[in-house]
XYZ file of C-alpha atoms in Angstrom:
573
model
C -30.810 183.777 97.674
C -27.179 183.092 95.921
C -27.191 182.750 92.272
C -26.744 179.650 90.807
C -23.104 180.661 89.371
C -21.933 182.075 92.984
C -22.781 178.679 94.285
C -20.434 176.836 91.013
C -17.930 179.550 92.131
C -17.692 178.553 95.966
C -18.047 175.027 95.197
C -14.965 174.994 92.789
C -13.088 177.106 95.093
C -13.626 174.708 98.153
C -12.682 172.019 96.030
C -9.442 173.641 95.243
C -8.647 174.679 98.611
C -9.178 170.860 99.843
C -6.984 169.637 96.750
C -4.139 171.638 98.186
C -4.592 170.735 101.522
C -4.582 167.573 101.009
C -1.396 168.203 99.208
C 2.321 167.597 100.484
C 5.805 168.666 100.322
C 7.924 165.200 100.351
C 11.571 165.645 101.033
C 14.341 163.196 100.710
C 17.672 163.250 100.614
C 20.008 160.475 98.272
C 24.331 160.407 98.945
C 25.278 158.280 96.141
C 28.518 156.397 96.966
C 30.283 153.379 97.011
C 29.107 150.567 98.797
C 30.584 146.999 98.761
C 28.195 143.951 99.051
C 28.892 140.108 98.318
C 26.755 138.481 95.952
C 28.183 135.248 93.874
C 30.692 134.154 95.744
C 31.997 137.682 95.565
C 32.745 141.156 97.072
C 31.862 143.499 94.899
C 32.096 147.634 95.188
C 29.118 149.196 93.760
C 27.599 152.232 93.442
C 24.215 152.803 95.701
C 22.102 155.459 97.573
C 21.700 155.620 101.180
C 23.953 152.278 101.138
C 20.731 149.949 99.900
C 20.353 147.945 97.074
C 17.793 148.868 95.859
C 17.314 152.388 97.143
C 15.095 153.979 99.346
C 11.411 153.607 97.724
C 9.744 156.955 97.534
C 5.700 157.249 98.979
C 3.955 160.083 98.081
C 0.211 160.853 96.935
C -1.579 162.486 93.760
C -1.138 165.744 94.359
C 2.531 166.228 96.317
C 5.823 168.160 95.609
C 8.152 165.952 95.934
C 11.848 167.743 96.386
C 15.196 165.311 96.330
C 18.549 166.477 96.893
C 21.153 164.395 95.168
C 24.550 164.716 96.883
C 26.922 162.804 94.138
C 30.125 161.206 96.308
C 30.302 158.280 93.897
C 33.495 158.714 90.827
C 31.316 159.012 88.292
C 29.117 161.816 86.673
C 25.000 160.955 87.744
C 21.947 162.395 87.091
C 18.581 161.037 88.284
C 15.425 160.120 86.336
C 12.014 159.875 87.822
C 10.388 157.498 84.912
C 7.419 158.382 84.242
C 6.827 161.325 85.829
C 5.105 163.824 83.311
C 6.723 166.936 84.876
C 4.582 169.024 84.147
C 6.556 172.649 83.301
C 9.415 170.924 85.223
C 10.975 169.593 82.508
C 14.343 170.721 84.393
C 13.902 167.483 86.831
C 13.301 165.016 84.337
C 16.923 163.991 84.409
C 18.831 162.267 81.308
C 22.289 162.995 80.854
C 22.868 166.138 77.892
C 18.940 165.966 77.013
C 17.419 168.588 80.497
C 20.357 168.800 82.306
C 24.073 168.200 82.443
C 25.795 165.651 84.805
C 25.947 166.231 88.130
C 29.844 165.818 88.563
C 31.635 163.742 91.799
C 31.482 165.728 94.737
C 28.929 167.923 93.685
C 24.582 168.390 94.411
C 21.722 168.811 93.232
C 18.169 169.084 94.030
C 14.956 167.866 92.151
C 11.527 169.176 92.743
C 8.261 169.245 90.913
C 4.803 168.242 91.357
C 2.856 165.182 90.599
C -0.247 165.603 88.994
C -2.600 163.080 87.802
C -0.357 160.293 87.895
C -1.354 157.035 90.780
C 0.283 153.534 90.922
C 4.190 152.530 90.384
C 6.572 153.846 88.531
C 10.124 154.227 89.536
C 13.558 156.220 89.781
C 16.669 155.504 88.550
C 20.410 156.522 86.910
C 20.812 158.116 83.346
C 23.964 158.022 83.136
C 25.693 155.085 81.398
C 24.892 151.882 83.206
C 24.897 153.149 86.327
C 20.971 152.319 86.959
C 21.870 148.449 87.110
C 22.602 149.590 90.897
C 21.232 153.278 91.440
C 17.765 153.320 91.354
C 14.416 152.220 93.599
C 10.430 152.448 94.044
C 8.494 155.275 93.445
C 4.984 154.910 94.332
C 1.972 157.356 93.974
C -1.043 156.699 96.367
C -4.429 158.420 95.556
C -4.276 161.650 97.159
C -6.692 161.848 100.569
C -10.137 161.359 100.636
C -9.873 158.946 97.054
C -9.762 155.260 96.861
C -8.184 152.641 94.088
C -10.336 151.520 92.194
C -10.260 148.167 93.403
C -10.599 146.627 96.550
C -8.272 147.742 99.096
C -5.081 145.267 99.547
C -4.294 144.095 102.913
C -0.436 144.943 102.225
C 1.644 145.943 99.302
C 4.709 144.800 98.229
C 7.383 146.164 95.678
C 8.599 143.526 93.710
C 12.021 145.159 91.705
C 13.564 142.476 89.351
C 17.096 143.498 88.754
C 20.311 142.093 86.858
C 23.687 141.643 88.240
C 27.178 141.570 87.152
C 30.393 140.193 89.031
C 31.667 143.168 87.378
C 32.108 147.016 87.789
C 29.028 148.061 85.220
C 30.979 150.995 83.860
C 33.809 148.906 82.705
C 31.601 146.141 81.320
C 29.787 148.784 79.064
C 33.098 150.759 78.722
C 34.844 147.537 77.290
C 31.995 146.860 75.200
C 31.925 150.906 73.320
C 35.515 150.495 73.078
C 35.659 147.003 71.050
C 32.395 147.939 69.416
C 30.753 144.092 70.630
C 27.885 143.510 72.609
C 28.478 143.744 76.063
C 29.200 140.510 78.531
C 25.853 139.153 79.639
C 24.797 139.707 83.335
C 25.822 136.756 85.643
C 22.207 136.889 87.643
C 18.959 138.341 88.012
C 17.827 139.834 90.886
C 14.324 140.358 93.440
C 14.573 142.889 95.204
C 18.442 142.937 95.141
C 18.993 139.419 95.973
C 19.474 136.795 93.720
C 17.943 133.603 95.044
C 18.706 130.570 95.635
C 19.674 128.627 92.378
C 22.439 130.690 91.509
C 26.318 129.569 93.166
C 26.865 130.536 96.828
C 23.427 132.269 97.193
C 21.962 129.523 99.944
C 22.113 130.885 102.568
C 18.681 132.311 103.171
C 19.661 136.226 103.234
C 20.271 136.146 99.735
C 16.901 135.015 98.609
C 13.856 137.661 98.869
C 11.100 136.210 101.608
C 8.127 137.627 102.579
C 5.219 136.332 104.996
C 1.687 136.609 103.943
C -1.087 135.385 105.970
C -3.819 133.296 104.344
C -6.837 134.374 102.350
C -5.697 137.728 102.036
C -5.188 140.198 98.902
C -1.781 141.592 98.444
C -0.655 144.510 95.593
C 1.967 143.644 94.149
C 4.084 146.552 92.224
C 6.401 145.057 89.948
C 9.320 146.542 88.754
C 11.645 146.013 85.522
C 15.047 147.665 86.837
C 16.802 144.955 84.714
C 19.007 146.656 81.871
C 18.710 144.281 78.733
C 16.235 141.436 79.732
C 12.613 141.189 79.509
C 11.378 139.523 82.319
C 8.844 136.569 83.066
C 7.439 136.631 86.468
C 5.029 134.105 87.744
C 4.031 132.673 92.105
C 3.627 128.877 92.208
C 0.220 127.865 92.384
C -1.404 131.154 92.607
C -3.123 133.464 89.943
C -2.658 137.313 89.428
C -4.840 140.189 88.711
C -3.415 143.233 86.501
C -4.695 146.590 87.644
C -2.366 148.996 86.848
C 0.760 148.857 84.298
C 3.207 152.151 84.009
C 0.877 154.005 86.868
C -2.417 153.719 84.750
C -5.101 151.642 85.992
C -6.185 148.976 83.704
C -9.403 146.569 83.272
C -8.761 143.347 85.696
C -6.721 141.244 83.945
C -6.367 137.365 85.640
C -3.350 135.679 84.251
C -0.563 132.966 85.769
C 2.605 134.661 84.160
C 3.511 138.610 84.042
C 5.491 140.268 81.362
C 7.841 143.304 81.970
C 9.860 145.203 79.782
C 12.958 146.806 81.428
C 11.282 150.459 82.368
C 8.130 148.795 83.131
C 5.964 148.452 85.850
C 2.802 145.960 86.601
C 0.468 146.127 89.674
C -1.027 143.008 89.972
C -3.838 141.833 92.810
C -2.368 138.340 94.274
C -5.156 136.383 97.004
C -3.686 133.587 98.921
C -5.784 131.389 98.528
C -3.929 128.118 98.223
C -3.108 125.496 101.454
C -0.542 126.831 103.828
C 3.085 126.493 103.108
C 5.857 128.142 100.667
C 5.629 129.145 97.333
C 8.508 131.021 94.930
C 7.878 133.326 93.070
C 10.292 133.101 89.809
C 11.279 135.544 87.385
C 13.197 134.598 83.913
C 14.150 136.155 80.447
C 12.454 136.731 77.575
C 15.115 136.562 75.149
C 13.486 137.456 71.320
C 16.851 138.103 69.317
C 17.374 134.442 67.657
C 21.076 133.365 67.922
C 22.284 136.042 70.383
C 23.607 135.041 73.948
C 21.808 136.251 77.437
C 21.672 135.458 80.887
C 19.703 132.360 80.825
C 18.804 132.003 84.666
C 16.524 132.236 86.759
C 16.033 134.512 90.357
C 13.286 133.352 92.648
C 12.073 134.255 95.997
C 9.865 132.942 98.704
C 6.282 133.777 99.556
C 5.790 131.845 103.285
C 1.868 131.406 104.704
C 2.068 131.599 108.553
C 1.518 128.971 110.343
C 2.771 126.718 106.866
C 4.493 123.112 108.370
C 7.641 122.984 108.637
C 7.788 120.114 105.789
C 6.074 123.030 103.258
C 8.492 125.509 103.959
C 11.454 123.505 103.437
C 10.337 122.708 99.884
C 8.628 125.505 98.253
C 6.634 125.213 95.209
C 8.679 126.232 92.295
C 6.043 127.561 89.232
C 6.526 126.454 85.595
C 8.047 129.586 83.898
C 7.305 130.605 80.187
C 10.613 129.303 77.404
C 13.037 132.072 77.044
C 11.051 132.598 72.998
C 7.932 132.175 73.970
C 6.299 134.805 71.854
C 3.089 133.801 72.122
C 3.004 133.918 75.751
C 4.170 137.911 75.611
C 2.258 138.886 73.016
C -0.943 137.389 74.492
C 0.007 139.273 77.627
C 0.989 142.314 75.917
C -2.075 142.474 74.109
C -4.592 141.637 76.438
C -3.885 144.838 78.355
C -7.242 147.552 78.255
C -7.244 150.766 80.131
C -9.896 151.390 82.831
C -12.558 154.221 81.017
C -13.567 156.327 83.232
C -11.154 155.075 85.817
C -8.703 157.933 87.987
C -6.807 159.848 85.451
C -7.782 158.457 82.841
C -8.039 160.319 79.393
C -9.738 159.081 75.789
C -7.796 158.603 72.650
C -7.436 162.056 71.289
C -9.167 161.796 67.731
C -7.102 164.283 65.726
C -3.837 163.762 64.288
C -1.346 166.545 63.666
C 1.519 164.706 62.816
C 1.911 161.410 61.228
C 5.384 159.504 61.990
C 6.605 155.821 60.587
C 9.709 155.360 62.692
C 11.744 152.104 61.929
C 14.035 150.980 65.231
C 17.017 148.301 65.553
C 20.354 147.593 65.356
C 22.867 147.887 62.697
C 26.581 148.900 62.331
C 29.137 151.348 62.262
C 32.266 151.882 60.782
C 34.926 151.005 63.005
C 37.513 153.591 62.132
C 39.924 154.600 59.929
C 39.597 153.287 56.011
C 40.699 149.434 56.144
C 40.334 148.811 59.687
C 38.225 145.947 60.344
C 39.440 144.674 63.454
C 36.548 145.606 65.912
C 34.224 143.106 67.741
C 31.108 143.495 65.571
C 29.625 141.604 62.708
C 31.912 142.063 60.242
C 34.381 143.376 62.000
C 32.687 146.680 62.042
C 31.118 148.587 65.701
C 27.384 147.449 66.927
C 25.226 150.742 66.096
C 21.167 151.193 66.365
C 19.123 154.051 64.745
C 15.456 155.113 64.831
C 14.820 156.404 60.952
C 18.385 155.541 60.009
C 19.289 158.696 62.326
C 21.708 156.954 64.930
C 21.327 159.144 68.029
C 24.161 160.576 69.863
C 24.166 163.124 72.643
C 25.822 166.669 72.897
C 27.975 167.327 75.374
C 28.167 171.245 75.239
C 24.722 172.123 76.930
C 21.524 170.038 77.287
C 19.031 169.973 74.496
C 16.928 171.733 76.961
C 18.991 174.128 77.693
C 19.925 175.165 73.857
C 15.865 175.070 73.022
C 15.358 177.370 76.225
C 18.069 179.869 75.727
C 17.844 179.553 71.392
C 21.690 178.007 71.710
C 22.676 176.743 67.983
C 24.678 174.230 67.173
C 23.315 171.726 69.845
C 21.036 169.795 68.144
C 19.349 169.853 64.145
C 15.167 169.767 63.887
C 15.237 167.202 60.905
C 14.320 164.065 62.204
C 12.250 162.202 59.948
C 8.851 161.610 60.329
C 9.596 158.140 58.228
C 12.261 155.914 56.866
C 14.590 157.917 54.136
C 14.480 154.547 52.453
C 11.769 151.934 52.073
C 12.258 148.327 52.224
C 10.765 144.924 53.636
C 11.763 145.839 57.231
C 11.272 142.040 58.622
C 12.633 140.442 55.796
C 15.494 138.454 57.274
C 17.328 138.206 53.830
C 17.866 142.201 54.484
C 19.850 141.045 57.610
C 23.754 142.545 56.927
C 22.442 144.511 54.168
C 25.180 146.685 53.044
C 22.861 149.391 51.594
C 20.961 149.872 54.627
C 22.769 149.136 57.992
C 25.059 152.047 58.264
C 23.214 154.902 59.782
C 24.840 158.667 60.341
C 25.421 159.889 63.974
C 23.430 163.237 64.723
C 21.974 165.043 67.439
C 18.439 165.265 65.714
C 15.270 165.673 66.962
C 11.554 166.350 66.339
C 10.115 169.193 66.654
C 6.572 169.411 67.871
C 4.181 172.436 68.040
C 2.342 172.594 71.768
C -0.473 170.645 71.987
C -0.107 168.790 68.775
C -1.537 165.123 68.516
C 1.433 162.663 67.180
C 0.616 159.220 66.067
C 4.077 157.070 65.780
C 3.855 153.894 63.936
C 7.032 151.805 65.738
C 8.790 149.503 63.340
C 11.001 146.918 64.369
C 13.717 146.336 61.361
C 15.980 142.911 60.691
C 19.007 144.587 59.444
C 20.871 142.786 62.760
C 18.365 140.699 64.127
C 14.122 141.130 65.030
C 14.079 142.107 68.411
C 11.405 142.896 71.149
C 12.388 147.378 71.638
C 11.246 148.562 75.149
C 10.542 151.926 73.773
C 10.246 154.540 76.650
C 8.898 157.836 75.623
C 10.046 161.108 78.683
C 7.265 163.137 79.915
C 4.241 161.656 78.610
C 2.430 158.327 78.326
C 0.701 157.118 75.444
C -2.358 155.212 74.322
C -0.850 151.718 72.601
C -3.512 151.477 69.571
C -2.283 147.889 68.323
C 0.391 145.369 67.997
C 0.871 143.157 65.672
C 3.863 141.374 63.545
C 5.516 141.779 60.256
C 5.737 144.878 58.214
C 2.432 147.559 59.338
C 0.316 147.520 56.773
C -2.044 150.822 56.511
C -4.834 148.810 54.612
C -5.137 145.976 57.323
C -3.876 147.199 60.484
C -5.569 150.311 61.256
C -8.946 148.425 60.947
C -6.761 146.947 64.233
C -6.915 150.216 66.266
C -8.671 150.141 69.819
C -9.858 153.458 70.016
C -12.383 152.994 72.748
C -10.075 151.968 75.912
C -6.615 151.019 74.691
C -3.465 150.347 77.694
C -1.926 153.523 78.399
C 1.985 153.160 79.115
C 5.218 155.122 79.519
C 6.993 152.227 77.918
C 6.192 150.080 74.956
C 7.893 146.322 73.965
C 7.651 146.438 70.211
C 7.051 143.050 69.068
C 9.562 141.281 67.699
C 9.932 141.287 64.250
C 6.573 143.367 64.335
C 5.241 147.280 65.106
C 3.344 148.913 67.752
C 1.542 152.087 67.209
C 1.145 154.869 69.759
C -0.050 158.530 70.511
C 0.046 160.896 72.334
C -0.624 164.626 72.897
C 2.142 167.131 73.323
C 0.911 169.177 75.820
C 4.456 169.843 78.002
C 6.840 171.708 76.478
C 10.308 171.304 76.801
C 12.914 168.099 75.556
C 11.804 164.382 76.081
C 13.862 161.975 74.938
C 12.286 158.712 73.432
C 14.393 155.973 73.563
C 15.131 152.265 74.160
C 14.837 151.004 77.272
C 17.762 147.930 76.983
C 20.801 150.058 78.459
C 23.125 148.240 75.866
C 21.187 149.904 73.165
C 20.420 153.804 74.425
C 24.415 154.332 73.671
C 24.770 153.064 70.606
C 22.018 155.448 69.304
C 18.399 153.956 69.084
C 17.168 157.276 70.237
C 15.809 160.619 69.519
C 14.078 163.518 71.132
C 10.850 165.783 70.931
C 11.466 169.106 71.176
C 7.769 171.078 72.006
C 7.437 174.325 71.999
C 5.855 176.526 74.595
C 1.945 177.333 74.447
C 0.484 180.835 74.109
C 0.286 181.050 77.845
C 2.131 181.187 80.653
C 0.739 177.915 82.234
C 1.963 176.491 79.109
C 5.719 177.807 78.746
C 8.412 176.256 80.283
C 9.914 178.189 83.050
C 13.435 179.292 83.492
C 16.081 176.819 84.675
C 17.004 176.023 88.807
C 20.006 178.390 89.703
C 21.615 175.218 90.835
C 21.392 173.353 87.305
C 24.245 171.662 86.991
C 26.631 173.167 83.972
C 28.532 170.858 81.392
């Protein structure tokens, strides 16, 4: 008779040998180029992959090596980034520009590959290089791996939803004009679904430039929603028809019925939609969520079209158009922000780890920078000086001699400084809006410094939004891990009060994070991937002007827990 422990043994290995069999290599192959499309009234050159806006959406399940080769025939330096993917020892294919690899240059390749492992639901891919990922990026979406189910009813169809911004503009210049005057950037002329604008914008009626989709009645559609916009927040609501949140950033959540979605550019939402409302044609509508008080957006709104077969005629020729949130309503996101649980117990999911090993107070927003020489105050700012942003008055600002990766790998000085700040070098009343222009405070150094984190460390980071400019709502996007979101709240945190706040039992788990306005989020995490993740602001206008920094982690005491060498075919600065 076997012993007990030969039969554990056999059963583990036939569950291994089924886990890999049921695993995948998923190949693809992306020529970024130029690709001219009219939208506005206009013909417009852009840059694209595979000639699609958006690009090709990725399918792959749990489990699969997915490998990508990148052939770069557009004028301008790319690199791509798979957000959200936790690379696990592949830190190499993570992707931002100067922090794991250099640019891949025009008219040269390169090829991604790693594994995805314990990730399921939507995330996305996507530029990181300057604003390039207005137009370069697309779906990436992780099915259970064979032989598992959601964990929720199975959906009679999915749909990616990817709500984009447009400019009648080259994106590079508008971004290039904006770093060289040292203003914010013009404001986006449209939003986008799925790479068409809709119908309320100028020379956009003709039906091919509004999204449509046919859905038949009584069914359950999953829809994965995507924030590819670069500096809006997005509202998204479907006339006359509720929504159920199971997933957000590929982490399954608690069912979560609500009218109106919120996403943060970076973000993603899976939401359950039944059509259960009388045959005909319903938008659905997506709109900003502008928090900043007295600074200009792109006040519109894209919509597109669900259609019920066999809807009348009269129905389909006048859609119901839902009632969309004000462009401040605060209350609205922060109900829906904070409403969010993760599912215990559910696929992947993993508790709040109990032990802290380092303790960071990290204050983020804008402020300024000198605009040159002594005297010169004739740049677009506030007072006449450059638009900056800083995380711990440390202003980011990338290398350009070798990745950050590269220089922790190979012990390369010079590259980067370990001193970030686990808190503010200076104290204040960070919401205060009489500390707005605030001479003492709003000019912030430019460094290359990062955080260095032992392997396997717990890090709790109290986010802090600061006035010095304006309160603002920060998508903060953390590389290579998620995070379990604590609390949320407004004001200045308070350590008395607010940590009596903390879910600790089943708290959302995200990649991304919209700090509140004028308020703090807190967040943590366990550093269990070594290598350089960059943690940074999500709004594209903000990542180059510095409201950034990076973890550096060091490798574990084994080998399944030390970074491997570098790709012979890393690209070289």
């Amino acid at each position: 008779m076997a012993r007990p422990e030969s039969l554990i043994f056999w059963a583990l290995a036939l569950a291994a040998l089924s886990s890999m069999a049921s695993a995948a290599i998923v190949e693809h192959t992306f020529h970024v180029q130029n690709l001219t499309v009219n939208r506005l009234c206009q013909r417009r050159v852009i840059t694209a992959v595979n000639g699609s806006l958006p690009g090709p959406a990725i399918h792959v399940q749990e489990g699969d090596t997915l490998v990508v080769h990148v052939f770069n025939k557009s004028p301008y330096n790319l690199t791509i980034h798979w957000h959200g993917i936790f690379q696990l020892l592949s830190g190499w294919a993570d992707g931002p520009e100067y922090i794991t690899q250099c640019p891949i240059r025009p008219g040269s390749s390169y090829t991604y590959k790693f594994t995805i492992t314990g990730q399921e639901g939507t995330l996305w891919w996507h530029a990181h290089v300057q604003w390039l990922r207005a137009t370069v990026h697309g779906a990436l979406i992780i099915r259970p791996r064979a032989g598992h189910k959601y964990p929720f009813p199975k959906p009679h169809r999915e749909i990616p939803i990817i709500l984009g911004e447009w400019w009648n503009a080259n994106v590079i210049d508008v971004e290039n004009q904006a770093l060289a005057t040292g203003a914010a950037p013009n404001n986006s002329d449209a939003y986008t679904i799925n790479g068409r604008p809709g119908n309320l914008y100028n020379c956009s009626q003709n039906p091919k430039f509004t999204y449509t989709y046919k859905v038949q009645q009584g069914k359950t559609y999953l829809l994965r929603i995507i924030n590819a916009a670069l500096n809006n927040q997005l509202f998204f609501k479907v006339a006359g028809h509720k929504m159920t949140v199971v997933a957000v950033d590929a982490s399954y959540t608690n069912p979560y019925v609500t009218d109106v979605v919120l996403v943060a550019p970076g973000q993603t939402t899976d939401v359950l939609l039944t059509t259960d409302q009388a045959p005909g044609a319903y938008y659905m509508a997506a709109s900003p969520y502008a928090s900043a008080p007295n600074v200009s957006f792109d006040n519109t709104t894209t919509r597109g079209i669900f259609i019920y077969e066999n809807a009348p005629s009269a129905a389909v020729s006048a859609p119901r158009m839902p009632a969309l949130p004000a462009f401040n309503d605060t209350p609205t996101a922060h109900k829906f922000n904070s409403n969010l649980t993760s599912l215990v117990g559910g696929p992947h999911w993993i508790p709040v780890p109990q032990h802290i090993d380092e303790h960071m107070y990290v204050t983020v927003g804008l402020g300024l920078a000198p605009c040159g020489a002594p005297g010169n105050n004739s740049c677009g700012g506030p007072n006449g000086q450059r638009l900056s942003a800083s995380m711990n008055n440390a202003s980011f600002q990338l290398p350009t001699r070798l990745s950050i990766l590269q220089a922790f790998f190979f012990n390369v000085r010079g590259i980067y400084t370990a001193d970030f700040p686990n808190k503010p070098p200076v104290a204040f009343d960070y919401t205060n809006q009489n500390n707005s222009m605030n001479q003492a405070l709003i000019f912030a150094p430019k460094k290359t410094s990062v955080k260095k984190v032992k392997y396997n460390a717990t890090v709790e980071m109290i986010l802090q939004d600061t006035s010095l400019i304006a309160v603002e709502n920060h998508p903060m996007h953390l590389h290579g891990y998620n995070f379990h979101v604590l609390a949320q709240g407004f004001g200045n945190f308070n350590p008395k009060t607010d940590r009596k706040k903390f879910n600790l039992v089943n708290p959302q788990i995200r990649n991304t994070i919209g700090v509140p306005v004028g308020g703090w989020a807190v967040i943590r995490f366990q550093a269990n991937n070594p290598g350089a993740w960059i943690m940074h602001c999500h709004l594209d206008v903000h990542l180059p002007l510095g409201l950034a920094t990076a973890f550096v982690v060091e490798n574990g005491p084994t080998p399944s827990s030390t970074l491997p060498p570098p790709p012979s075919d890393l690209p070289t600065c």
